[in-house]
mmCIF file of C-alpha atoms in Angstrom:
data_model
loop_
_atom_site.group_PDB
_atom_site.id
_atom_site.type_symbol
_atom_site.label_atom_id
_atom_site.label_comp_id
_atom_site.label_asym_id
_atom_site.label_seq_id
_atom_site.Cartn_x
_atom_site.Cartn_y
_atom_site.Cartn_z
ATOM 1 C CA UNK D 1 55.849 9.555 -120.119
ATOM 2 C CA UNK D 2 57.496 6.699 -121.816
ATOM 3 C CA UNK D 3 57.169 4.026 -118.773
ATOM 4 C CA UNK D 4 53.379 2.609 -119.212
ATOM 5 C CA UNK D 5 51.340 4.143 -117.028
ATOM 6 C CA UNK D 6 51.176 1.423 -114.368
ATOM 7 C CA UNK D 7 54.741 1.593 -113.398
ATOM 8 C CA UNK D 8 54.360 5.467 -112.007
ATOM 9 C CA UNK D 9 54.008 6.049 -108.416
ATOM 10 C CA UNK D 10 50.343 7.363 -108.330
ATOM 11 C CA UNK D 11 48.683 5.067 -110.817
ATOM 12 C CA UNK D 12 50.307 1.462 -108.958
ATOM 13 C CA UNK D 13 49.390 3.654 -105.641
ATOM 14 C CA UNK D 14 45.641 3.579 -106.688
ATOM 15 C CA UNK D 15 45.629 0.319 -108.369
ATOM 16 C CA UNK D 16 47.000 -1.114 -104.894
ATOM 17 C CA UNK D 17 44.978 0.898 -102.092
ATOM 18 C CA UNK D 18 42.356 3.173 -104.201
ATOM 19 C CA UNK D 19 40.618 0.410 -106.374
ATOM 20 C CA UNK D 20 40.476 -2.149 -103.812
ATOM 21 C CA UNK D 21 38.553 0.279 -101.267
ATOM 22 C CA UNK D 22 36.109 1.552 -104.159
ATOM 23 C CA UNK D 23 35.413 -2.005 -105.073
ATOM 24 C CA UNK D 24 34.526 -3.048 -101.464
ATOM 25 C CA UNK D 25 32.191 0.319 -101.444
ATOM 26 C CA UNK D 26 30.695 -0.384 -104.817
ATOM 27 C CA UNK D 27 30.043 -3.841 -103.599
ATOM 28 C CA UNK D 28 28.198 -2.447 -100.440
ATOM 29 C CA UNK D 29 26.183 -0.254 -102.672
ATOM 30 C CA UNK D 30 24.974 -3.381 -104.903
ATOM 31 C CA UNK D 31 24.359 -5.463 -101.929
ATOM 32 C CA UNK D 32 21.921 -1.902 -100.063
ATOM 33 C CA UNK D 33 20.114 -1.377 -103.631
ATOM 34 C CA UNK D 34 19.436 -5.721 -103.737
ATOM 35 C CA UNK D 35 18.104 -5.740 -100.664
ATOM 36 C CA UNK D 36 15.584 -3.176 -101.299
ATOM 37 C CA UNK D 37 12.266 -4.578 -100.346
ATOM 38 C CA UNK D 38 10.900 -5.414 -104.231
ATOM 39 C CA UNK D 39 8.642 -3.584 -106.102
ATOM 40 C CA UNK D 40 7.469 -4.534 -109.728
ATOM 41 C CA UNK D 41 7.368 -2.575 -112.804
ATOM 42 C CA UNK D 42 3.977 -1.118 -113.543
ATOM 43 C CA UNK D 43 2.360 -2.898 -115.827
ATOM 44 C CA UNK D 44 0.774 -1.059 -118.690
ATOM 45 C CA UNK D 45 -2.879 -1.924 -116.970
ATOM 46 C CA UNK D 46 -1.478 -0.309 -114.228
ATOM 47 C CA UNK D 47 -0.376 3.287 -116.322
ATOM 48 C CA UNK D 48 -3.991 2.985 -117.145
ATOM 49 C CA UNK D 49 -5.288 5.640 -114.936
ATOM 50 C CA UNK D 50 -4.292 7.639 -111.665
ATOM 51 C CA UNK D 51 -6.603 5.149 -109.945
ATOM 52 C CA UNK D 52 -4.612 1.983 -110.682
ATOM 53 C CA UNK D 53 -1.773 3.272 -110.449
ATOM 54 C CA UNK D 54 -2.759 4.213 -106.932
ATOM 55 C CA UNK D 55 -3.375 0.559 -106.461
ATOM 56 C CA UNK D 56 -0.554 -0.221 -107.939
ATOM 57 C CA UNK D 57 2.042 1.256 -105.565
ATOM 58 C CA UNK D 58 -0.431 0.190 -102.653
ATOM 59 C CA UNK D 59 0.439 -3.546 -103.392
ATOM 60 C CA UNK D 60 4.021 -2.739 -102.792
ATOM 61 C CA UNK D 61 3.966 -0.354 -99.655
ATOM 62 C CA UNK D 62 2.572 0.162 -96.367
ATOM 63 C CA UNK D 63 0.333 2.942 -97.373
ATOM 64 C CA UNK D 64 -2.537 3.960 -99.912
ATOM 65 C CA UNK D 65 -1.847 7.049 -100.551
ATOM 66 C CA UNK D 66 -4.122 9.619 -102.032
ATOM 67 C CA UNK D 67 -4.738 10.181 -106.076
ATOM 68 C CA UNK D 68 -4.194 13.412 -105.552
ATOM 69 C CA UNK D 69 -0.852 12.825 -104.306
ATOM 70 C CA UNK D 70 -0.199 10.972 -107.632
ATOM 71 C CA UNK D 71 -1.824 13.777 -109.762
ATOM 72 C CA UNK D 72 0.793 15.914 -108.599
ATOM 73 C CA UNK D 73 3.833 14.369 -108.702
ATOM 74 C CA UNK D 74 3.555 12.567 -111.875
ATOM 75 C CA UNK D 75 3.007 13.604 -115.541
ATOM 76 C CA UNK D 76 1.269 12.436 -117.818
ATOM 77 C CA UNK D 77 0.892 11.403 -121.475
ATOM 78 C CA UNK D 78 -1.337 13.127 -124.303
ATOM 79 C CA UNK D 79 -4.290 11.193 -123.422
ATOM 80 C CA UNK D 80 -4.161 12.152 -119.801
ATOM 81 C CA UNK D 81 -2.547 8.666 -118.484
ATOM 82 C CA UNK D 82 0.100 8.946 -115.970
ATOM 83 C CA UNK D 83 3.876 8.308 -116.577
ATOM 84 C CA UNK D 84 6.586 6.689 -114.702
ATOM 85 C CA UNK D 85 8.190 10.451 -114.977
ATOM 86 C CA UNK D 86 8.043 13.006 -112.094
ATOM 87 C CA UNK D 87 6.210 16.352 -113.038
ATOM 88 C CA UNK D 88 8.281 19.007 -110.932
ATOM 89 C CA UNK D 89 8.176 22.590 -112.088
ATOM 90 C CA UNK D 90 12.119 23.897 -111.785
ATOM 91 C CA UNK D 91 11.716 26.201 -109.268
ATOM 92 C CA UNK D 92 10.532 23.883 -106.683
ATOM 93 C CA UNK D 93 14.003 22.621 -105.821
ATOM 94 C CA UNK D 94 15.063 25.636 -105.083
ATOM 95 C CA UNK D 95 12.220 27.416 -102.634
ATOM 96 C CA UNK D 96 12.505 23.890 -100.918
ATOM 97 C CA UNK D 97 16.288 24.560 -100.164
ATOM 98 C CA UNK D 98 15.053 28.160 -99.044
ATOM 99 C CA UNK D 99 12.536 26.615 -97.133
ATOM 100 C CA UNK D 100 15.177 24.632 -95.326
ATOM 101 C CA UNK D 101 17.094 27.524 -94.278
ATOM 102 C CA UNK D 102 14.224 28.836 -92.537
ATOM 103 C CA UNK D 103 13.336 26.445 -89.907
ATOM 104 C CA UNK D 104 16.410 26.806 -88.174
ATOM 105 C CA UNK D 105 14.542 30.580 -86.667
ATOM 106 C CA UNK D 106 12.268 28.315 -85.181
ATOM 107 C CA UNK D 107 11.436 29.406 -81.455
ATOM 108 C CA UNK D 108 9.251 27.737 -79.915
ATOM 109 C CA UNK D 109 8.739 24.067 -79.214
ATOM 110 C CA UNK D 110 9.226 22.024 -81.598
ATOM 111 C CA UNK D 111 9.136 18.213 -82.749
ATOM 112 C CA UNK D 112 10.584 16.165 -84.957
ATOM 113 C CA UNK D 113 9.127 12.820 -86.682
ATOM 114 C CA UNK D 114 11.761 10.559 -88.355
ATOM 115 C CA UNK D 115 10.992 7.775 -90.297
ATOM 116 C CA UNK D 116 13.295 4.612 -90.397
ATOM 117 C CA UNK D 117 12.253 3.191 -93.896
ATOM 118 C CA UNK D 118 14.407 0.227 -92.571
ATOM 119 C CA UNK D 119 12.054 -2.683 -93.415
ATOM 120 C CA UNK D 120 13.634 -4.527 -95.948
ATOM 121 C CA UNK D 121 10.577 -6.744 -96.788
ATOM 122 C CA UNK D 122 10.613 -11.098 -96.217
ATOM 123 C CA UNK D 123 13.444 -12.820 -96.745
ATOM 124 C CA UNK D 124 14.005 -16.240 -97.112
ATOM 125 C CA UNK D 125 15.459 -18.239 -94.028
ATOM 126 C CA UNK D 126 17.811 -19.912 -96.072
ATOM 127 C CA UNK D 127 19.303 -17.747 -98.535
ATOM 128 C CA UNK D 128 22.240 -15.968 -96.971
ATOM 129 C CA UNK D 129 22.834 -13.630 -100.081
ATOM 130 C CA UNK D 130 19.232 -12.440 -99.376
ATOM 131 C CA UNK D 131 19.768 -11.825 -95.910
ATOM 132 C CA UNK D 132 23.298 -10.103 -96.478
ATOM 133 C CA UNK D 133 21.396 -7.608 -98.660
ATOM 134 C CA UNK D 134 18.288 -6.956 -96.161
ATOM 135 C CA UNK D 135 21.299 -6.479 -93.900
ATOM 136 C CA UNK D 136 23.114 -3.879 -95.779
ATOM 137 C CA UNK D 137 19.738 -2.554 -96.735
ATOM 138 C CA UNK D 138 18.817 -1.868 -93.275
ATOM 139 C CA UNK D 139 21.817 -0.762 -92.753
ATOM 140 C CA UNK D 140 22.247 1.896 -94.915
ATOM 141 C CA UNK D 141 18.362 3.324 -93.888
ATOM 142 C CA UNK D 142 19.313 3.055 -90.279
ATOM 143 C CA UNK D 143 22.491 5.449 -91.170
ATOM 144 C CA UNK D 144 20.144 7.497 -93.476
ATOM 145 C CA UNK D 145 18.158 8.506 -90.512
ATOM 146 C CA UNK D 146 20.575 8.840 -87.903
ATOM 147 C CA UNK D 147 22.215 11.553 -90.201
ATOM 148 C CA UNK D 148 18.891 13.241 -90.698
ATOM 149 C CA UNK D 149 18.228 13.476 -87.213
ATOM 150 C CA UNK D 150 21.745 14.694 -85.971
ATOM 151 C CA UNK D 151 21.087 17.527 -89.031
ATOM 152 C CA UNK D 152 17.934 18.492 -87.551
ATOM 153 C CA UNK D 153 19.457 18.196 -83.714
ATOM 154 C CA UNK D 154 22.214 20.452 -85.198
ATOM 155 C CA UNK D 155 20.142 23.095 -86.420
ATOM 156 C CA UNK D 156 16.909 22.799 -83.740
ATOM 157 C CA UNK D 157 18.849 21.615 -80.607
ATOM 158 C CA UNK D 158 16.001 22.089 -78.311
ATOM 159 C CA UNK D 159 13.692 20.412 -80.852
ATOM 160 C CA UNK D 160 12.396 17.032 -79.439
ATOM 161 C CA UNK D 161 13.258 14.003 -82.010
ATOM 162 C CA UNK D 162 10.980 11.255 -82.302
ATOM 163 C CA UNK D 163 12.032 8.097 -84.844
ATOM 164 C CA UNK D 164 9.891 5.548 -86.077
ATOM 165 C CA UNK D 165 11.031 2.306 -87.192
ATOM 166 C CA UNK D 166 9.930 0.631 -89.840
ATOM 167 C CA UNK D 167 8.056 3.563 -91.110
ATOM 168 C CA UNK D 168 7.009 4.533 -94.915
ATOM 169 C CA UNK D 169 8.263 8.081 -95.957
ATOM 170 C CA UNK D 170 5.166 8.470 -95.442
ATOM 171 C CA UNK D 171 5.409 7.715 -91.861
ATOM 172 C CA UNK D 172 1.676 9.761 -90.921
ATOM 173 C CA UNK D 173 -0.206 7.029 -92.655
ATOM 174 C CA UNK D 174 2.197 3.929 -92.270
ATOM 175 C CA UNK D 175 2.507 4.539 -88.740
ATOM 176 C CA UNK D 176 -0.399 7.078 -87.560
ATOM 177 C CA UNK D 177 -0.359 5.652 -84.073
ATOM 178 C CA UNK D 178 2.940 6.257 -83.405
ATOM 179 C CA UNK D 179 3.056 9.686 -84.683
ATOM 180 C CA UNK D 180 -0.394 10.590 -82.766
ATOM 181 C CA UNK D 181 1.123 9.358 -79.554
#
């Protein structure tokens, strides 16, 4: 306990293979979140009411979706105006996870629609830091969705598995001919 803790075996082990390796994943993990396709802040015009800020996440995606959809998953101030806060009861985590344990009794046909959310949005020709984070971006989605479809293979091996690129998580309405076919 004397020597500083650097000298011991475990610490310089860490310092010399550990950090480096968490570093080079950390890095990674900047480069995936800054080449997320951009999306600006609401403005406060845009907290206004559910319908702007319907319009509001319409500029920034593929899809409208619904004010109902909006009504439900976020709360809302006194007055009534939305919040940038999800509303979600505490049980609802929970039945979902039940919910999950369920479909694997599934018997009879079934199908599978995967989104890619792997469209990292325009990048400029010329920046290469840009393009190195739409890369890792894409990337990382691409990964995403191969793990969620070997899960679902795992559990529903007879299932058929469909997987739509450059889909919305909302791939019905971002993609709705490619689902329907």
């Amino acid at each position: 306990m004397a020597e500083p803790w650097y000298s011991r075996p475990l610490a310089r082990h860490m310092l010399q293979e550990n950090l480096p390796q968490l570093q080079a994943i950390l890095e990674r993990l900047i480069r995936i979140e800054d080449g997320r396709p951009p999306r600006p802040d609401p403005t406060p015009a845009d907290l206004d009411s559910f319908r702007a800020l319907q319009a509001w996440y319409a500029r920034g995606a593929k899809v409208v979706l619904p004010e109902a959809e909006f009504r439900m998953m976020r709360a809302t101030d006194a007055d009534g105006r939305p919040l940038m806060k999800f509303r979600r009861p505490p049980f609802v985590g929970p039945q979902m996870e039940a919910a999950k344990r369920k479909y694997t009794d599934v018997r009879v046909p079934a199908l599978g629609i995967f989104a890619a959310m792997n469209a990292p949005g325009t990048v400029a020709q010329g920046d290469q830091e840009a393009r190195s984070n739409a890369e890792a971006y894409t990337w990382f989605q691409d990964e995403r969705a191969k793990r969620q479809v070997a899960l679902f293979q795992r559990d529903l091996p007879q299932a058929r598995v469909v997987r739509i690129e450059r889909a919305d998580h909302y791939v019905f309405l971002s993609n709705q001919k490619e689902v329907l076919a």
